[in-house]
CSV table of C-alpha atoms in Angstrom, one decimal:
chain,number,residue,atom,x,y,z
A,24,MET,CA,-34.0,10.9,1.2
A,25,ALA,CA,-37.5,11.4,2.4
A,26,ASP,CA,-38.1,7.8,3.3
A,27,ALA,CA,-34.8,7.3,5.1
A,28,GLU,CA,-36.3,7.2,8.6
A,29,VAL,CA,-33.2,9.1,9.9
A,30,GLY,CA,-33.6,12.1,12.1
A,31,TRP,CA,-31.6,15.3,11.9
A,32,ILE,CA,-29.1,14.4,14.6
A,33,ALA,CA,-28.5,11.0,13.0
A,34,ALA,CA,-28.2,12.6,9.6
A,35,ILE,CA,-25.5,14.9,10.9
A,36,ILE,CA,-23.6,12.0,12.5
A,37,ILE,CA,-24.0,9.6,9.6
A,38,GLY,CA,-23.2,12.5,7.2
A,39,GLY,CA,-20.0,13.2,9.1
A,40,ILE,CA,-19.0,9.5,8.9
A,41,ALA,CA,-19.8,9.3,5.2
A,42,GLY,CA,-17.9,12.5,4.5
A,43,TRP,CA,-14.9,11.4,6.5
A,44,ALA,CA,-14.9,8.0,4.7
A,45,ALA,CA,-15.1,9.7,1.3
A,46,GLU,CA,-12.3,12.1,2.4
A,47,GLN,CA,-10.1,9.2,3.2
A,48,PHE,CA,-11.0,7.3,0.1
A,49,MET,CA,-10.5,10.3,-2.3
A,50,HIS,CA,-7.3,11.4,-0.4
A,51,SER,CA,-8.6,15.0,0.1
A,52,ASN,CA,-8.1,17.2,3.1
A,53,MET,CA,-11.3,18.7,4.4
A,54,GLY,CA,-12.5,19.7,7.9
A,55,LEU,CA,-15.1,18.3,10.1
A,56,LEU,CA,-17.8,20.7,9.0
A,57,MET,CA,-17.1,20.1,5.3
A,58,ASN,CA,-17.2,16.3,5.9
A,59,ILE,CA,-20.7,16.7,7.4
A,60,VAL,CA,-21.9,18.9,4.6
A,61,LEU,CA,-20.4,16.5,1.9
A,62,GLY,CA,-22.1,13.5,3.6
A,63,ILE,CA,-25.5,15.1,3.9
A,64,VAL,CA,-25.6,16.8,0.5
A,65,GLY,CA,-23.9,13.8,-1.1
A,66,ALA,CA,-26.6,11.5,0.3
A,67,ALA,CA,-29.4,13.7,-1.1
A,68,ILE,CA,-27.7,13.8,-4.6
A,69,ALA,CA,-26.8,10.1,-4.7
A,70,SER,CA,-30.3,9.1,-3.5
A,71,ALA,CA,-31.8,11.2,-6.3
A,72,ILE,CA,-29.5,9.7,-8.9
A,73,LEU,CA,-30.1,6.1,-7.7
A,74,SER,CA,-33.8,6.6,-7.6
A,75,LEU,CA,-33.7,7.4,-11.3
A,76,PHE,CA,-32.5,3.9,-11.8
A,77,GLY,CA,-35.1,2.4,-9.5
A,78,VAL,CA,-32.6,1.8,-6.6
A,79,VAL,CA,-33.9,3.0,-3.2
A,80,LEU,CA,-31.7,2.7,-0.1
A,81,GLY,CA,-33.3,3.5,3.2
A,82,GLY,CA,-32.3,3.5,6.9
A,83,TRP,CA,-29.0,4.1,8.5
A,84,ILE,CA,-26.9,1.9,6.2
A,85,GLY,CA,-28.6,3.2,3.1
A,86,TYR,CA,-28.0,6.8,4.2
A,87,LEU,CA,-24.4,6.0,4.9
A,88,VAL,CA,-23.9,4.3,1.5
A,89,CYS,CA,-25.6,7.2,-0.4
A,90,GLY,CA,-23.6,9.7,1.6
A,91,PHE,CA,-20.3,8.0,0.8
A,92,ILE,CA,-21.2,7.7,-2.9
A,93,GLY,CA,-22.5,11.3,-3.2
A,94,ALA,CA,-19.5,12.8,-1.2
A,95,CYS,CA,-17.0,11.0,-3.5
A,96,LEU,CA,-18.9,12.3,-6.5
A,97,LEU,CA,-18.9,15.9,-5.1
A,98,ILE,CA,-15.2,15.7,-4.4
A,99,TRP,CA,-14.5,14.4,-7.9
A,100,ILE,CA,-16.6,17.2,-9.4
A,101,VAL,CA,-14.8,19.9,-7.4
A,102,ARG,CA,-11.4,18.5,-8.4
A,103,ALA,CA,-12.5,18.5,-12.1
A,104,VAL,CA,-13.7,22.1,-11.9
A,105,ARG,CA,-10.5,23.2,-10.2
A,106,THR,CA,-8.2,21.7,-12.7
A,107,ARG,CA,-10.0,23.4,-15.6
A,108,SER,CA,-9.6,26.9,-14.1
């Protein structure tokens, strides 16, 4: 999310909120640090995937939406991998 216009502190706060929202939506049990990581990494992944389709979300709300979508995707992938092993 190079064009997001969101600083590091805001990315941590918004990533934490997005990770927490994804945790609640997906009914998983993660800690605060994992919520922040899921939100930030999820935002980067979702932003990359959406940019392939020509969708670019910027700013605080765009970062929050991308973080939520990406964190849900990451939780789903972890669950799929865990059930196979």
